[in-house]
Coordinates of C-alpha atoms in Angstrom, one line a residue:
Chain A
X1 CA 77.1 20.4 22.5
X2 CA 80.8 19.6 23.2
X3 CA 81.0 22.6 24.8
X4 CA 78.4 22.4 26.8
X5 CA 79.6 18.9 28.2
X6 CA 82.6 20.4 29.0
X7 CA 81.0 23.0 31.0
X8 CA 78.6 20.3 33.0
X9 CA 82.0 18.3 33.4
X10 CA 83.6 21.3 35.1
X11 CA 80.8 21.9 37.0
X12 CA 80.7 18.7 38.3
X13 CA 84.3 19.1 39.3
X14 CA 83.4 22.0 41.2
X15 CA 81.2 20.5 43.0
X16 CA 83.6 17.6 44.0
X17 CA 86.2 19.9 44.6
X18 CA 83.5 22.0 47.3
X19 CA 82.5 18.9 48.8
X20 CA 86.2 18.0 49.3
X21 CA 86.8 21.6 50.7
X22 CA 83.8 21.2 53.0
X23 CA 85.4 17.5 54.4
X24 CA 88.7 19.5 55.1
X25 CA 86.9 22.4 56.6
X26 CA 84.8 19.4 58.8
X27 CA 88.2 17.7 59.8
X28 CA 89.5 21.5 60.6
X29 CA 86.5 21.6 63.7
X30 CA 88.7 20.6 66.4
X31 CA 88.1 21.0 70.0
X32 CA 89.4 24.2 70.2
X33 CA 86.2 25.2 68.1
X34 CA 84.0 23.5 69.8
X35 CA 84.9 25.0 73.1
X36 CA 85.1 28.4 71.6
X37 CA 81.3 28.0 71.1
X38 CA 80.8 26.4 74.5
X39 CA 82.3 29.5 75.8
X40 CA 80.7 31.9 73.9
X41 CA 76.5 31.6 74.1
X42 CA 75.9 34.2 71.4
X43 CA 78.0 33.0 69.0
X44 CA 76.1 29.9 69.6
X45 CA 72.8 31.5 69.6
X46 CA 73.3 32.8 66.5
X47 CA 75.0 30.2 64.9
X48 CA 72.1 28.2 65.6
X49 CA 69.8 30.1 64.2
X50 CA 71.7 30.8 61.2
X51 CA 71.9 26.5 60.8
X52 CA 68.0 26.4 60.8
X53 CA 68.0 28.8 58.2
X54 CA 70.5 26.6 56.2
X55 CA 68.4 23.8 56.6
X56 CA 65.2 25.7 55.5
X57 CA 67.3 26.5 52.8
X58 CA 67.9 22.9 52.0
X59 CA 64.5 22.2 52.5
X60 CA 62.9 24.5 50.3
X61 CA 65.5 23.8 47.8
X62 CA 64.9 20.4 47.6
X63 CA 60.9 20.4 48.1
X64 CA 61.0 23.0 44.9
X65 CA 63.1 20.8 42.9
X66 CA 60.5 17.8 43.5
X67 CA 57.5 20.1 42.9
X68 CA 59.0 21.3 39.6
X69 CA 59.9 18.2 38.7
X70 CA 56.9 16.9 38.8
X71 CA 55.5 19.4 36.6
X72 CA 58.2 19.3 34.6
X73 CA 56.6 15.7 34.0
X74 CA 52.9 16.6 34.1
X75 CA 53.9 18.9 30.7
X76 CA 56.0 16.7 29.3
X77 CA 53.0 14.5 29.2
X78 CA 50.9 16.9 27.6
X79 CA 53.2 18.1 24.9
X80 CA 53.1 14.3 24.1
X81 CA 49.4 14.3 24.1
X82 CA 49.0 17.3 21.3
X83 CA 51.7 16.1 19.5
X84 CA 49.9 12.9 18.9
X85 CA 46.3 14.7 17.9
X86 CA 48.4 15.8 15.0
X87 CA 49.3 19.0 13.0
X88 CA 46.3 21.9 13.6
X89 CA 43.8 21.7 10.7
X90 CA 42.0 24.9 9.7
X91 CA 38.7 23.7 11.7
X92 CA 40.8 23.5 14.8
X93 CA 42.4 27.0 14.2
X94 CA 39.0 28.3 13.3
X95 CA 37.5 27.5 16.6
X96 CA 40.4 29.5 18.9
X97 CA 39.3 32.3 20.7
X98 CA 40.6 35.6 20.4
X99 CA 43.2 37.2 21.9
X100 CA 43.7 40.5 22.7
X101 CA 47.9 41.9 23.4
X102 CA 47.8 44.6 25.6
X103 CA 51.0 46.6 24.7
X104 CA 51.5 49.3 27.7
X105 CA 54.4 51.7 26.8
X106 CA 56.0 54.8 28.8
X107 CA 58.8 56.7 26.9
X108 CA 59.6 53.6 25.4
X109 CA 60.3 55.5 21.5
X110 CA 63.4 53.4 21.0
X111 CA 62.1 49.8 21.2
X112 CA 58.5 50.3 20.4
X113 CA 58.9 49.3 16.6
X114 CA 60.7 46.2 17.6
X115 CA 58.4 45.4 20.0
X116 CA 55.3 45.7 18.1
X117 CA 57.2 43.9 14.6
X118 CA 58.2 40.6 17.3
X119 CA 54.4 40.7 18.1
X120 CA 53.0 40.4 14.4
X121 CA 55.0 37.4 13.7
X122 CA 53.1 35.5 16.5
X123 CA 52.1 31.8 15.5
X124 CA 48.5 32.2 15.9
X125 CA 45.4 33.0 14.2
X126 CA 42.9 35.4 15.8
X127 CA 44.2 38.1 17.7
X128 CA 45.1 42.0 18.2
X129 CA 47.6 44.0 19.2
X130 CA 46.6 46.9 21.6
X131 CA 49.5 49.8 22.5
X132 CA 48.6 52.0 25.2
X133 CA 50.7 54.6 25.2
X134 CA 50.8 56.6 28.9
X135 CA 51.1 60.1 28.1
X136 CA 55.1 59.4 26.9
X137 CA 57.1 62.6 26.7
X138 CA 59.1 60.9 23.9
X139 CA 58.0 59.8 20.2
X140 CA 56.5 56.8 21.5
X141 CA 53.3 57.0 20.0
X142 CA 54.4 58.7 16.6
X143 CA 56.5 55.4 16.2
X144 CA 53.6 52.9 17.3
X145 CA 51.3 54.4 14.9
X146 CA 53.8 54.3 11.9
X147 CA 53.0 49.9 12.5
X148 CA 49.3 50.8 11.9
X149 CA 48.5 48.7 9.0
X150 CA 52.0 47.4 8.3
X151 CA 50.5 43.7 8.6
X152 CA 47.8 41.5 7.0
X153 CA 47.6 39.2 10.1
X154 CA 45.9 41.3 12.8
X155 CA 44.9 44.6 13.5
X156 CA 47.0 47.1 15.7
X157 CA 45.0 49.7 17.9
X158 CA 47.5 52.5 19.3
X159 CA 46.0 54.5 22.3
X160 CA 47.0 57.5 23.9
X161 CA 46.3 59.2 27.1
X162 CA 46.8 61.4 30.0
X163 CA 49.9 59.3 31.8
X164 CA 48.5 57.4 35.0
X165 CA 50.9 54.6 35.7
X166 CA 51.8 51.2 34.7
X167 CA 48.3 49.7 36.1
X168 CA 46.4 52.5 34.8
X169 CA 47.5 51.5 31.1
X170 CA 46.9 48.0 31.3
X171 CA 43.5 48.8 33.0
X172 CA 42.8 51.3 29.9
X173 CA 43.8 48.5 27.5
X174 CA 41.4 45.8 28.9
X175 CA 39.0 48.1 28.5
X176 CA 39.4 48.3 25.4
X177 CA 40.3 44.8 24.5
X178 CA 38.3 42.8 21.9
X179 CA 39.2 39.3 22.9
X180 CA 37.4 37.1 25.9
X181 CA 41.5 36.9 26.8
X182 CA 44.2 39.2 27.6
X183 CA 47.7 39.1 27.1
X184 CA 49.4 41.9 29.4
X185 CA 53.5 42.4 28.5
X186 CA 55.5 45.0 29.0
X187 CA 57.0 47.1 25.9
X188 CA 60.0 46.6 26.3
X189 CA 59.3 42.3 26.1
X190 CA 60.1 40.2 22.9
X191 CA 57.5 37.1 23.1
X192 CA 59.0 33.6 21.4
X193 CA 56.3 32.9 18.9
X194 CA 54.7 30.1 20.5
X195 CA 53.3 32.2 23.2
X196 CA 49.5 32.5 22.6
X197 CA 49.3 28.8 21.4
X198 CA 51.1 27.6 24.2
X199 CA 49.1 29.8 26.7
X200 CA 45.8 29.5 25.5
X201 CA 45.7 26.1 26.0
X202 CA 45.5 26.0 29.6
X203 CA 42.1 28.1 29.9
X204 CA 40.2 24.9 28.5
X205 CA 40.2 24.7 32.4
X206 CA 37.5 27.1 33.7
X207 CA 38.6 26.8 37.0
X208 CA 42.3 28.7 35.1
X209 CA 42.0 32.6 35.3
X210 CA 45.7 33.2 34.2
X211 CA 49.0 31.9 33.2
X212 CA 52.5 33.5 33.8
X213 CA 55.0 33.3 31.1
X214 CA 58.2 32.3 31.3
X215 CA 60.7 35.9 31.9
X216 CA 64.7 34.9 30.3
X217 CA 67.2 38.1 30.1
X218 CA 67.7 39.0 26.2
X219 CA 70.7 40.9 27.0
X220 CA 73.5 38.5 28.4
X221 CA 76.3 41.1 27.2
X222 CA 78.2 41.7 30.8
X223 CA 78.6 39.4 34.1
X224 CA 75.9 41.9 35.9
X225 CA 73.2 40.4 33.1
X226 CA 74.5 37.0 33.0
X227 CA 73.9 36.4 36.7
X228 CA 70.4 37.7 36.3
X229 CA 70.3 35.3 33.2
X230 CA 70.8 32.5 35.6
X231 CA 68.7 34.2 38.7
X232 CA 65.8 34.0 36.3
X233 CA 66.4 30.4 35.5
X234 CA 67.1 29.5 39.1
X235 CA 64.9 31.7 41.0
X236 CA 62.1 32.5 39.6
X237 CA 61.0 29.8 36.9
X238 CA 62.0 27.1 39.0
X239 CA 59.4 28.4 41.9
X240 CA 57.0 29.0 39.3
X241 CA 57.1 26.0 37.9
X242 CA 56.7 24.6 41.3
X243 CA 53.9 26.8 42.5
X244 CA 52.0 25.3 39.3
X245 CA 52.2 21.7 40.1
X246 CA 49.6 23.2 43.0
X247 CA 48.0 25.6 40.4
X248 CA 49.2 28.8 42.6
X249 CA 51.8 30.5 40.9
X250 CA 52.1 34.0 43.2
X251 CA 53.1 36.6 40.9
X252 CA 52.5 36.4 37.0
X253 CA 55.5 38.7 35.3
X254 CA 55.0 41.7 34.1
X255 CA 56.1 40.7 30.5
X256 CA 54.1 38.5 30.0
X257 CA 50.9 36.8 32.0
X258 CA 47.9 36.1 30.1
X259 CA 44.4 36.0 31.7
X260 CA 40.6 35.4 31.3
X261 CA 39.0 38.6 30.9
X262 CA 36.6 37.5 33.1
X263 CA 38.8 37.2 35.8
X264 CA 40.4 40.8 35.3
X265 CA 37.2 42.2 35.4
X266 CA 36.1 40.1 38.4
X267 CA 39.0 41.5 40.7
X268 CA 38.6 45.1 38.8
X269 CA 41.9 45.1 36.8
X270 CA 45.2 46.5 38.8
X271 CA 45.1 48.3 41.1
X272 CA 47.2 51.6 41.9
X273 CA 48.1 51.4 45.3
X274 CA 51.7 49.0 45.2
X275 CA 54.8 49.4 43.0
X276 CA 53.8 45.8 41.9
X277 CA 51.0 45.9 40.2
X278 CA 51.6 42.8 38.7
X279 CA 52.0 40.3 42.4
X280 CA 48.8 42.5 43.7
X281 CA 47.1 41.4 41.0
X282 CA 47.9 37.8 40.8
X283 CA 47.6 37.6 45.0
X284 CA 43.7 39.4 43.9
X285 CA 43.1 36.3 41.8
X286 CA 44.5 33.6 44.0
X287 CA 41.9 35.2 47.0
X288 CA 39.0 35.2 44.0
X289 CA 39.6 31.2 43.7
X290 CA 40.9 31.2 41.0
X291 CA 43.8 28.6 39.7
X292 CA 47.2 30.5 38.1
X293 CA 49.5 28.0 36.5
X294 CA 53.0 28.7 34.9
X295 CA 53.7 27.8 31.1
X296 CA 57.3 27.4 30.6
X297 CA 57.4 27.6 27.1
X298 CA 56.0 30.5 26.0
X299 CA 59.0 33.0 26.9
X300 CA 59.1 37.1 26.8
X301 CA 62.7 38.0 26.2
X302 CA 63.5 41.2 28.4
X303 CA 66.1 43.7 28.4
X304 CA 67.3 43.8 31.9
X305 CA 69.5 46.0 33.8
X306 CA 73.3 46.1 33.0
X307 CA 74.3 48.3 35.8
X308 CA 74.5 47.8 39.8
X309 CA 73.1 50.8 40.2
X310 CA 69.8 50.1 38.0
X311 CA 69.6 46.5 39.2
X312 CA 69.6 48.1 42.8
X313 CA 66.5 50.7 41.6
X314 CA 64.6 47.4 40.0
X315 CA 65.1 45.6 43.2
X316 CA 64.4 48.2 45.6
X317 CA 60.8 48.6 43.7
X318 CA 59.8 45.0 43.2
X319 CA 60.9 44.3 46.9
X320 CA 58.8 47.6 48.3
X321 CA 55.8 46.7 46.0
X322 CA 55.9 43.3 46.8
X323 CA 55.4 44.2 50.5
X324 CA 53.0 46.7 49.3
X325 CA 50.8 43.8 47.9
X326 CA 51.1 41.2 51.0
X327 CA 50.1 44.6 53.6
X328 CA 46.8 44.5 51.4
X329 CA 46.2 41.1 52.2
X330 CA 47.6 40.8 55.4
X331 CA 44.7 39.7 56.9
X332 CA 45.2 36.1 55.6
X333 CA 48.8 36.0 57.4
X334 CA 47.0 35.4 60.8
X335 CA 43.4 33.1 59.6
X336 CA 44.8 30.4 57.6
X337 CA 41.8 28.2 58.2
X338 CA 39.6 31.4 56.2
X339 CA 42.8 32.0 53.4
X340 CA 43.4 28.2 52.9
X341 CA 46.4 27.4 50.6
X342 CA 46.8 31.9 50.2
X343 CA 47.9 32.3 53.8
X344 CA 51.2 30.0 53.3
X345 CA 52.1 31.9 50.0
X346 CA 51.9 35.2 51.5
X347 CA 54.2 33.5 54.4
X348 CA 56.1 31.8 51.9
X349 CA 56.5 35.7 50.0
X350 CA 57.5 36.9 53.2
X351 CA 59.8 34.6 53.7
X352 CA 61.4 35.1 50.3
X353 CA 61.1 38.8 50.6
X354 CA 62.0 39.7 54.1
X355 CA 63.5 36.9 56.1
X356 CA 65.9 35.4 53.6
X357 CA 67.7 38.7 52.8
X358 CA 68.0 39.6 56.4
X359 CA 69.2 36.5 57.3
X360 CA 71.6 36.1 54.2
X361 CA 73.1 39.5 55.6
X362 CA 73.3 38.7 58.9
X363 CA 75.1 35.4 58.7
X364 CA 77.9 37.4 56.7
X365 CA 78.2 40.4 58.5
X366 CA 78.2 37.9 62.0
X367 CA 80.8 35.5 60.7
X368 CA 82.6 38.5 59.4
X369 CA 82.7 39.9 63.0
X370 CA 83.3 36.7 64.1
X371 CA 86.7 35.8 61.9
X372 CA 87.8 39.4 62.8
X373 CA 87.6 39.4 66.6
X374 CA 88.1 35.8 67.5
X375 CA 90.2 34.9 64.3
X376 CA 87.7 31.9 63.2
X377 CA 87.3 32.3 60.0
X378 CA 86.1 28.2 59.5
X379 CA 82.5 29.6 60.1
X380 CA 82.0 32.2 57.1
X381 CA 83.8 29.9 55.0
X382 CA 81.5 26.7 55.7
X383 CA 78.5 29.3 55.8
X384 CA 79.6 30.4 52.1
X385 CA 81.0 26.7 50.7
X386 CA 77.4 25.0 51.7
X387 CA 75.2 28.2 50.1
X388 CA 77.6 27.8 47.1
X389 CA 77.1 24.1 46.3
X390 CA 73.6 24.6 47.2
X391 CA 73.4 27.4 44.9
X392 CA 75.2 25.6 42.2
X393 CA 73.6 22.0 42.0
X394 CA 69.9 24.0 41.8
X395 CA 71.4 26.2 38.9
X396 CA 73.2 23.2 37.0
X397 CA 69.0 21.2 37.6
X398 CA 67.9 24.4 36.3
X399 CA 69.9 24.6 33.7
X400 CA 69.1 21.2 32.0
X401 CA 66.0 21.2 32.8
X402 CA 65.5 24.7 31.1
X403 CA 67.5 23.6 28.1
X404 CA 69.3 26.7 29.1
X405 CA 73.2 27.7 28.1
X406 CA 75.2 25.9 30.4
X407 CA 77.4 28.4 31.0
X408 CA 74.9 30.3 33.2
X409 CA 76.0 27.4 35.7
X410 CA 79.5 28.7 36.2
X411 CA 77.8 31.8 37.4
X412 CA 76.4 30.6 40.5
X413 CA 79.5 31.2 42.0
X414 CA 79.5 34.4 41.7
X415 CA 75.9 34.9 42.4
X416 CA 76.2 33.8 45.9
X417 CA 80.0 35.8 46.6
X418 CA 79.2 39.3 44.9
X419 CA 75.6 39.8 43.4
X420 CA 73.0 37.7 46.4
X421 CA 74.6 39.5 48.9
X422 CA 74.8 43.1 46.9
X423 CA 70.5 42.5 45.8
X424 CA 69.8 41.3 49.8
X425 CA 71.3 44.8 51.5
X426 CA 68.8 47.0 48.7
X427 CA 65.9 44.4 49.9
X428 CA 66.5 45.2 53.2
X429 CA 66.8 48.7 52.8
X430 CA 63.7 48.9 50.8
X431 CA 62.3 46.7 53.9
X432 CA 62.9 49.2 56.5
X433 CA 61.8 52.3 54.7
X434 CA 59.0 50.3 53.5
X435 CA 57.9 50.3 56.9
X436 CA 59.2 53.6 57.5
X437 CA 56.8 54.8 55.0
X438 CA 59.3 56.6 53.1
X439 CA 58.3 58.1 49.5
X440 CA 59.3 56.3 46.8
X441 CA 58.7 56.6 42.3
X442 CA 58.1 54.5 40.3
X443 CA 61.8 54.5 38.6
X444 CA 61.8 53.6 34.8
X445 CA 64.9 52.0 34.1
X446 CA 66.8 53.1 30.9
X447 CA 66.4 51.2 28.1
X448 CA 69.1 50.7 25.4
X449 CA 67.3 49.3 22.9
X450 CA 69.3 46.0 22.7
X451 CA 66.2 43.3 22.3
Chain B
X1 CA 99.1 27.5 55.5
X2 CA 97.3 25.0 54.5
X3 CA 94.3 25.0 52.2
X4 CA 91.6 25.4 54.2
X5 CA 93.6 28.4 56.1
X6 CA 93.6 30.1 52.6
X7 CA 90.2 28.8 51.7
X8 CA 88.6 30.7 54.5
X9 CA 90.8 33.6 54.5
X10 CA 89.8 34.3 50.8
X11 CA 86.3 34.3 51.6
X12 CA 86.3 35.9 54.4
X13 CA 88.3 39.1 52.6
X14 CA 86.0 38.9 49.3
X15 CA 82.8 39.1 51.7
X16 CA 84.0 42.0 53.4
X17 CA 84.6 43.9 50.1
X18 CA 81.2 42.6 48.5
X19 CA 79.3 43.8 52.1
X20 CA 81.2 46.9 51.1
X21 CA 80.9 47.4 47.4
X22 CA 77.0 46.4 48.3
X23 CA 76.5 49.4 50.8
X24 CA 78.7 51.4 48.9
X25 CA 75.9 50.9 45.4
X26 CA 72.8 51.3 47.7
X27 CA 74.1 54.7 48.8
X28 CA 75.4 55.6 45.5
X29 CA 72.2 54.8 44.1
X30 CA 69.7 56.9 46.7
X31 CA 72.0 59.9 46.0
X32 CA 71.6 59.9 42.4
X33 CA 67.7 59.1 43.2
X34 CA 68.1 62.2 45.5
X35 CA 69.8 64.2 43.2
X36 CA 68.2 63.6 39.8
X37 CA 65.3 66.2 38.9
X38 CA 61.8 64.8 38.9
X39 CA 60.4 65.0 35.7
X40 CA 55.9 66.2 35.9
X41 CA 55.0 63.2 34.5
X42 CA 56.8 61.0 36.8
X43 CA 55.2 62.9 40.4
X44 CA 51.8 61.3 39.2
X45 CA 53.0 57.9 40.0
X46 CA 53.9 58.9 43.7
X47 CA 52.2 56.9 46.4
X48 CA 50.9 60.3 48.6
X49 CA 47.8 60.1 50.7
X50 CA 46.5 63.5 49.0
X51 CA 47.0 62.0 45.4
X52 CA 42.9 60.7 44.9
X53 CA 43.2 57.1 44.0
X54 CA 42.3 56.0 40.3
X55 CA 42.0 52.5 41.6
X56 CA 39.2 50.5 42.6
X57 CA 37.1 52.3 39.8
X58 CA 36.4 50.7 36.7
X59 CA 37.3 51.6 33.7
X60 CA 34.5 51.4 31.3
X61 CA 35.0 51.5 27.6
X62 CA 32.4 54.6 27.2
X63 CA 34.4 56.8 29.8
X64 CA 37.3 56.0 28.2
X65 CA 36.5 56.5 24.8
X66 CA 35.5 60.4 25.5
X67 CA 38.8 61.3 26.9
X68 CA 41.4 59.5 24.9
X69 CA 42.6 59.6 21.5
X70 CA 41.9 56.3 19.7
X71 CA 43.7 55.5 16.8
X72 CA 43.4 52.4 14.6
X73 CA 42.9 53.8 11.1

């Protein structure tokens, strides 16, 4: 607790100490400055352009703080409400429904005995777990079997077959699936054991077809990993957890999204067509009408990747899938009055997925080009100091609001100077041969078994 | 100089080496995506406009159960 006061406090400093930087860098625009950019119209141009992206930075920022705030309230609220009906009494649990864990594992042999073991310790009373193994070439489903029968609690089902992809598993293992409701993970997820109580709640709703999970990184063992730690935290819960104040969460992680069955079987299950099966498959139940909402307490733990040149593969996919998945329902983009509330997240998603990186990249490499030829170099540095204390008052909100380790708020630093900027030239490259139509695989990251 | 010379001269020389460590891993990683051997399995999952579709077609329990290996003894 000291400790993490201490951090807070030094972030706070930090931010001082960048908003003291920024008043020296504001006292530094002198004339001289200001006629260089009277003199020079592209400069101009494009440093206009790169300021309205600043501000729609700002903007969204602050908009998806509100959003998840008020969330962040809404469930407070509720956790208040169940606490108060009281401890679960037998007739309670009795009347649960059932819940089926779909388990889909690829060559995963070295963490498929954890995975399963995390996933019969799960607080609740009715379910099953389901492994489908996908034609691994390793001892995958030799060791899945071996947690046949190792547990009173619930029945595991290990399937094998002819390997097909990610979406072709999952597909296989609704089929199969006992329960009205479907837990899809991946196999190399540890779920906090909470989950199916926490999820299952939010289907009392019949207008709710799924919930998304809430993704943290297991592995915080290098600075690579602990800048994802914190891109999780900031990133992606925090627009989740927006994006469920309006009940439209636009992609429900792979490691862990629960849905109706219904619902699945309404939209067909995944398709095999993107890279991410998992945002085609959410976008396919936002079109159905049906309302996705983010539970931030039931967490998957996942093992993510601890080199650049992994984290570059992982990127390079979700970015061409996602892309993949707005093409299907590009349609939408251009009649908002027929996609309603779907058109803006695809824009949104576009935004996120395509604009953002090419502008992050552009305002570097031109204010780079800039402080070489012209010798300003007051431009790149106010470019960086604003993205920095942006960056690091939405991590240290993130952070506390998350109940997260503090120190992940140090690292937001160096997520905007070496790892935003590293993640946003892959995204664009995946962009371009995206449209260039260029092959890609599917790329299965190495695991190391360290969940 | 004074601090906000130095400010922005350290930015300016640790974006220029991100920009290039950042081009320097994308490359780095399509050669060893170019160079590593691709395993049978793995050529299934390629998006190819001869590779017939699975999708779209539902997978019903029956089907299923005729060609795969069940297994919950």
């Amino acid at each position: 607790m000291k400790g993490n006061f201490r951090i807070l406090l030094a972030a706070l400093f930090a931010v001082a100490f960048a908003a003291y930087l920024l008043y020296r860098l504001l006292q530094s625009w002198n004339s001289h400055l200001t006629d260089f950019l009277k003199d020079n119209s592209f400069v101009t141009m494009i440093t206009g352009y790169l300021t309205v992206f600043l501000a729609i930075l700002v903007i969204r920022y602050f908009i998806l703080m509100i959003f998840s705030y008020l969330e962040h309230l809404d469930n407070i609220k509720q956790y208040e409400l169940e606490r108060a009906k009281g401890e679960p009494t037998p007739k309670s649990e009795e009347k649960l429904p059932f819940i089926t864990i779909v388990v889909p594992a690829y060559n995963e042999g070295l963490i498929i005995k954890t995975a399963i073991g995390s996933l019969l310790e799960l607080d609740y009373p009715h379910y099953e777990v389901l492994v489908v193994d996908d034609g691994s070439t390793d001892d995958t489903y030799e060791r899945a079997q071996e947690m046949i029968n190792t547990s009173d609690k619930c029945i595991v089902t290990v399937i094998t077959k002819a390997n097909g992809g990610k979406a072709n598993a999952l597909n296989t293992g609704m089929a199969h699936a006992k329960g009205d409701f479907i837990l899809n993970m991946d196999g190399d997820s540890r779920l906090s054991s909470n989950t199916l109580r926490d999820c299952i709640r939010h289907f009392d709703d019949p207008k709710i077809g799924a919930v998304a999970g809430n993704v943290k990184v297991a592995n915080r063992d290098n600075v690579i990993t602990q800048v994802q730690a914190l891109e999780y935290v900031e990133g992606l819960a925090l627009s989740r957890k927006a994006q469920s104040y309006t009940r439209s969460v636009n992609i429900i992680p792979g490691p862990l999204g629960m849905f109706r069955k219904n619902a699945l079987w309404q939209v067909r299950g995944y398709d095999d067509d993107t890279f991410a099966e998992d945002c085609d498959l959410t976008l396919k139940l936002l079109f159905e009408g049906w309302h996705i909402v983010y539970e931030p307490r039931a967490i998957a733990w996942v093992e993510s990747p601890s080199r650049m040149i992994d984290l570059l593969k992982q990127r390079y996919r979700w970015t061409r899938g996602i892309l993949q998945a707005i093409r299907k329902h590009s349609w939408s983009l251009w009649k908002p009055h027929k996609a309603g509330v779907n058109g803006y997240i695809l824009w949104y998603m576009l935004f996120e997925g395509v604009l953002w990186p090419i502008s992050n990249v552009m305002g570097n490499v031109f204010f780079i080009w800039v402080g070489i030829k012209y010798g300003v170099t007051l431009l790149l540095a106010f470019w960086w100091l604003q993205l920095s204390i942006l960056d690091v008052v939405a991590a240290a909100y993130c952070v506390i609001v998350e109940k997260e380790d503090t120190i992940l708020i140090a690292y937001a630093l160096l997520f905007r100077v070496f790892y935003l900027l590293v993640v946003d030239v892959a995204k664009i490259f995946a962009s371009v041969e995206e449209l260039a139509g260029t092959k890609m695989s599917w790329g299965k990251l190495e695991r190391e078994g360290k969940l | 100089m004074d601090l906000v010379s130095i400010f922005s001269s350290i930015v300016l020389v640790t974006t220029i080496a991100t920009l290039v460590l950042a081009l320097a891993a994308y490359f780095a990683y399509k050669l060893r995506e170019w160079r590593k051997p691709k395993p049978a399995a793995e050529n299934k999952t390629h998006i190819d406009e001869t590779f017939e579709p699975i999708f779209l077609k539902r997978h019903m329990l029956s089907d299923l159960l005729h060609d795969e290996h069940v297994d919950n003894s």
